[in-house]
Short mmCIF file of C-alpha atoms in Angstrom, two decimals:
data_model
loop_
_atom_site.label_atom_id
_atom_site.label_comp_id
_atom_site.label_asym_id
_atom_site.label_seq_id
_atom_site.Cartn_x
_atom_site.Cartn_y
_atom_site.Cartn_z
CA ALA G 1 2.76 19.15 4.37
CA GLN G 2 6.39 19.35 3.21
CA SER G 3 7.47 20.49 -0.28
CA VAL G 4 10.58 21.48 -2.17
CA THR G 5 11.32 24.26 -4.27
CA GLN G 6 13.86 23.93 -7.05
CA LEU G 7 15.32 27.35 -8.05
CA GLY G 8 15.85 27.53 -11.98
CA SER G 9 14.17 25.30 -14.35
CA HIS G 10 17.23 25.27 -16.66
CA VAL G 11 21.00 25.65 -15.82
CA SER G 12 23.70 25.79 -18.41
CA VAL G 13 27.39 25.39 -17.59
CA SER G 14 30.41 24.75 -19.53
CA GLU G 15 32.17 21.36 -19.41
CA GLY G 16 34.70 21.42 -16.31
CA ALA G 17 32.98 24.09 -14.66
CA LEU G 18 31.01 23.80 -11.18
CA VAL G 19 27.54 22.58 -11.14
CA LEU G 20 25.29 24.04 -8.56
CA LEU G 21 21.45 23.18 -8.48
CA ARG G 22 19.37 24.66 -5.87
CA CYS G 23 16.68 23.09 -3.60
CA ASN G 24 14.96 24.57 -0.66
CA TYR G 25 12.36 22.46 1.39
CA SER G 26 9.62 23.28 3.79
CA SER G 27 8.96 20.94 6.39
CA SER G 28 7.49 21.07 10.04
CA VAL G 29 9.89 18.43 11.18
CA PRO G 30 13.36 17.20 9.97
CA PRO G 31 12.91 15.76 6.63
CA TYR G 32 14.61 13.29 4.71
CA LEU G 33 15.83 14.59 1.34
CA PHE G 34 16.87 13.23 -1.92
CA TRP G 35 18.32 14.04 -5.19
CA TYR G 36 17.38 12.07 -8.29
CA VAL G 37 18.64 12.42 -11.91
CA GLN G 38 16.59 11.54 -14.94
CA TYR G 39 17.84 11.04 -18.48
CA PRO G 40 15.37 11.31 -21.44
CA ASN G 41 12.51 8.75 -21.66
CA GLN G 42 13.92 7.13 -18.47
CA GLY G 43 12.98 6.60 -15.05
CA LEU G 44 14.60 8.43 -12.00
CA GLN G 45 17.89 7.28 -10.53
CA LEU G 46 18.87 8.05 -6.98
CA LEU G 47 21.95 10.32 -6.62
CA LEU G 48 22.11 10.60 -3.01
CA LYS G 49 19.89 11.06 -0.08
CA TYR G 50 19.97 12.88 3.37
CA THR G 51 18.88 10.89 6.41
CA SER G 52 20.37 12.82 9.32
CA ALA G 53 23.61 10.99 9.55
CA ALA G 54 25.82 13.82 8.02
CA THR G 55 24.97 17.07 6.68
CA LEU G 56 27.45 16.76 3.68
CA VAL G 57 26.37 13.89 1.56
CA LYS G 58 28.36 12.26 -1.23
CA GLY G 59 26.58 10.41 -3.93
CA ILE G 60 27.30 8.98 -7.19
CA ASN G 61 29.02 10.30 -10.20
CA GLY G 62 30.97 13.00 -8.13
CA PHE G 63 27.86 14.73 -6.88
CA GLU G 64 27.29 15.83 -3.42
CA ALA G 65 24.67 17.94 -1.37
CA GLU G 66 24.93 19.90 1.95
CA PHE G 67 21.90 19.86 4.23
CA LYS G 68 21.77 23.40 5.93
CA LYS G 69 18.95 23.69 8.37
CA SER G 70 19.26 27.43 9.00
CA GLU G 71 18.57 28.08 5.20
CA THR G 72 16.32 25.08 4.67
CA SER G 73 18.38 24.19 1.65
CA PHE G 74 19.94 20.96 0.21
CA HIS G 75 21.71 22.27 -2.93
CA LEU G 76 23.39 19.64 -5.24
CA THR G 77 26.81 20.50 -6.37
CA LYS G 78 29.70 18.99 -8.67
CA PRO G 79 33.06 20.46 -8.86
CA SER G 80 33.42 19.66 -12.76
CA ALA G 81 30.63 19.17 -15.03
CA HIS G 82 31.10 16.41 -17.70
CA MET G 83 28.98 16.13 -20.77
CA SER G 84 27.44 13.14 -19.43
CA ASP G 85 25.86 14.96 -16.50
CA ALA G 86 23.35 16.59 -19.02
CA ALA G 87 20.00 15.48 -17.67
CA GLU G 88 17.02 16.49 -15.52
CA TYR G 89 17.66 16.70 -11.84
CA PHE G 90 14.82 16.39 -9.10
CA CYS G 91 14.95 17.14 -5.56
CA ALA G 92 12.63 15.26 -3.21
CA VAL G 93 11.49 15.52 0.43
CA SER G 94 10.01 13.05 2.50
CA LYS G 95 9.05 13.01 6.26
CA TYR G 96 7.29 9.60 6.35
CA ARG G 97 7.48 6.25 4.14
CA ASN G 98 4.72 7.18 1.58
CA ASP G 99 4.94 10.91 1.18
CA MET G 100 7.72 11.50 -1.03
CA ARG G 101 7.25 15.00 -2.91
CA PHE G 102 9.34 16.19 -5.81
CA GLY G 103 10.17 19.48 -7.09
CA ALA G 104 9.41 20.50 -10.57
CA GLY G 105 12.99 19.72 -11.77
CA THR G 106 16.10 21.39 -13.08
CA ARG G 107 17.31 20.63 -16.67
CA LEU G 108 21.02 20.68 -16.93
CA THR G 109 22.65 21.46 -19.98
CA VAL G 110 26.62 21.17 -20.51
CA LYS G 111 28.33 23.08 -23.12
CA PRO G 112 31.54 21.84 -24.65
CA ASP I 1 18.76 -8.62 -12.16
CA GLY I 2 16.07 -7.08 -9.78
CA GLY I 3 14.09 -4.11 -10.94
CA ILE I 4 10.95 -2.75 -12.14
CA THR I 5 9.49 -3.46 -15.36
CA GLN I 6 6.89 -0.89 -17.06
CA SER I 7 5.05 -1.90 -20.22
CA PRO I 8 4.47 -0.74 -22.61
CA LYS I 9 7.19 2.06 -23.26
CA TYR I 10 4.50 3.98 -25.38
CA LEU I 11 0.89 3.78 -25.53
CA PHE I 12 -1.84 5.64 -27.37
CA ARG I 13 -5.29 6.08 -26.32
CA LYS I 14 -8.28 7.08 -28.25
CA GLU I 15 -10.88 9.59 -26.60
CA GLY I 16 -13.26 7.57 -24.34
CA GLN I 17 -11.08 4.51 -23.97
CA ASN I 18 -9.64 3.23 -20.76
CA VAL I 19 -6.11 1.95 -20.99
CA THR I 20 -4.10 -0.02 -18.41
CA LEU I 21 -0.26 0.44 -17.74
CA SER I 22 1.57 -2.37 -16.27
CA CYS I 23 4.21 -2.15 -13.43
CA GLU I 24 5.95 -5.39 -12.22
CA GLN I 25 8.75 -5.76 -9.61
CA ASN I 26 11.11 -8.67 -8.41
CA LEU I 27 12.67 -6.73 -5.79
CA ASN I 28 10.44 -8.10 -3.05
CA HIS I 29 9.28 -4.59 -2.19
CA ASP I 30 6.02 -4.12 -0.18
CA ALA I 31 5.24 -0.57 -1.31
CA MET I 32 4.63 0.44 -4.74
CA TYR I 33 3.67 4.06 -6.30
CA TRP I 34 2.40 5.51 -9.38
CA TYR I 35 3.47 8.94 -10.41
CA ARG I 36 2.60 11.28 -13.34
CA GLN I 37 5.23 13.53 -14.82
CA ASP I 38 4.21 16.57 -16.79
CA PRO I 39 6.91 19.16 -18.28
CA GLY I 40 7.61 21.85 -15.51
CA GLN I 41 5.67 20.03 -12.93
CA GLY I 42 7.67 17.53 -11.54
CA LEU I 43 6.21 14.19 -10.47
CA ARG I 44 2.77 13.93 -8.77
CA LEU I 45 1.60 11.00 -6.86
CA ILE I 46 -1.39 9.25 -8.30
CA TYR I 47 -1.77 6.10 -6.10
CA TYR I 48 0.25 3.98 -3.64
CA SER I 49 0.03 0.80 -2.06
CA GLN I 50 1.79 -0.57 1.07
CA ILE I 51 0.54 -4.18 1.05
CA VAL I 52 -1.38 -6.66 -1.17
CA ASN I 53 -5.15 -5.77 -1.49
CA ASP I 54 -4.67 -2.36 0.07
CA PHE I 55 -3.97 1.11 -1.89
CA GLN I 56 -4.14 4.82 -0.96
CA LYS I 57 -5.08 7.85 -3.23
CA GLY I 58 -2.39 10.20 -3.92
CA ASP I 59 -2.58 13.99 -4.85
CA ILE I 60 -4.17 13.33 -8.28
CA ALA I 61 -6.10 10.26 -7.98
CA GLU I 62 -9.18 11.37 -10.02
CA GLY I 63 -9.65 9.53 -13.43
CA TYR I 64 -7.24 6.73 -12.40
CA SER I 65 -7.72 3.26 -10.83
CA VAL I 66 -5.41 0.50 -9.46
CA SER I 67 -5.40 -2.85 -8.13
CA ARG I 68 -2.85 -4.92 -5.93
CA GLU I 69 -3.79 -8.52 -6.32
CA LYS I 70 -0.09 -9.59 -6.12
CA LYS I 71 3.05 -8.26 -4.27
CA GLU I 72 4.93 -8.04 -7.58
CA SER I 73 2.27 -6.36 -9.69
CA PHE I 74 0.64 -2.69 -9.43
CA PRO I 75 -1.39 -2.01 -12.76
CA LEU I 76 -2.66 1.46 -13.27
CA THR I 77 -5.88 2.12 -15.35
CA VAL I 78 -6.32 5.41 -16.94
CA THR I 79 -10.09 5.71 -17.16
CA SER I 80 -12.09 7.82 -19.65
CA ALA I 81 -12.79 10.10 -16.92
CA GLN I 82 -9.21 11.35 -16.81
CA LYS I 83 -9.58 14.35 -19.28
CA ASN I 84 -5.98 15.18 -19.83
CA PRO I 85 -4.04 12.03 -19.71
CA THR I 86 -1.24 12.66 -21.90
CA ALA I 87 1.88 12.44 -19.82
CA PHE I 88 4.98 10.13 -18.78
CA TYR I 89 3.94 7.63 -16.06
CA LEU I 90 6.48 6.28 -13.60
CA CYS I 91 6.05 3.38 -11.36
CA ALA I 92 8.23 3.07 -8.16
CA SER I 93 8.61 0.65 -5.30
CA ARG I 94 10.18 1.19 -1.88
CA THR I 95 13.47 -0.05 -0.64
CA ALA I 96 14.60 -0.10 2.93
CA THR I 97 18.21 0.32 3.32
CA GLY I 98 20.55 1.40 6.28
CA THR I 99 19.54 1.32 9.68
CA GLY I 100 16.04 2.16 11.29
CA ASN I 101 13.05 2.39 9.31
CA ARG I 102 13.37 5.97 7.78
CA THR I 103 16.31 5.52 5.76
CA TYR I 104 15.20 4.51 2.23
CA GLY I 105 14.72 5.37 -1.29
CA TYR I 106 12.56 4.54 -4.11
CA THR I 107 13.42 2.50 -7.17
CA PHE I 108 11.84 3.64 -10.50
CA GLY I 109 10.83 1.93 -13.67
CA SER I 110 11.86 3.42 -17.11
CA GLY I 111 8.25 4.87 -17.56
CA THR I 112 5.30 4.60 -19.98
CA ARG I 113 4.69 7.51 -22.13
CA LEU I 114 0.81 8.00 -22.79
CA THR I 115 -0.48 9.96 -25.78
CA VAL I 116 -4.25 10.72 -26.42
CA VAL I 117 -4.92 10.57 -30.33
#
């Protein structure tokens, strides 16, 4: 079964600095990959998704992610962090419709 | 506005009690899901349903039960057999976007936090 590993349960950056959240996947076939964001006591909101149309995917709020098959990675980046980006981020993988699996999450802290 | 409504937002359960978490969607989505979220463990799939009157166990179904009598509703019952029910529970439904049947994403409700007292 496919799975994802998020490297780093906590990431702290300064406001204006680069945000890099790491995600590696394992899948026997080309997967579909997602990044979600969760604010405290709320549900998950889709940031972006990779569905094989393009390896560089742009999402909402200035985030983007690049699918690298050779590295089995789908890292999330944002050039300049904003205080409002502080949240928990989840990487997810799916091969079929009902098998979405989530990583353990990375909590992003943004320092002023 | 279309979306998923989970209620209540906070729920307290006594030992040995069954409790039911509500999930309603007006998105006309066929598939619905229940996830459990624990700190440091991400989301784990409890049950899912692709059509009315049909549902499948996920990875951690023991101690839980569901029903799908209406397309819009997918309630989750946490039974007394679930020994560690304190968690954040999220309901989701599946949307189909883009071309082809594999470009899709999930829409999530705002969750129910269940605490055993």
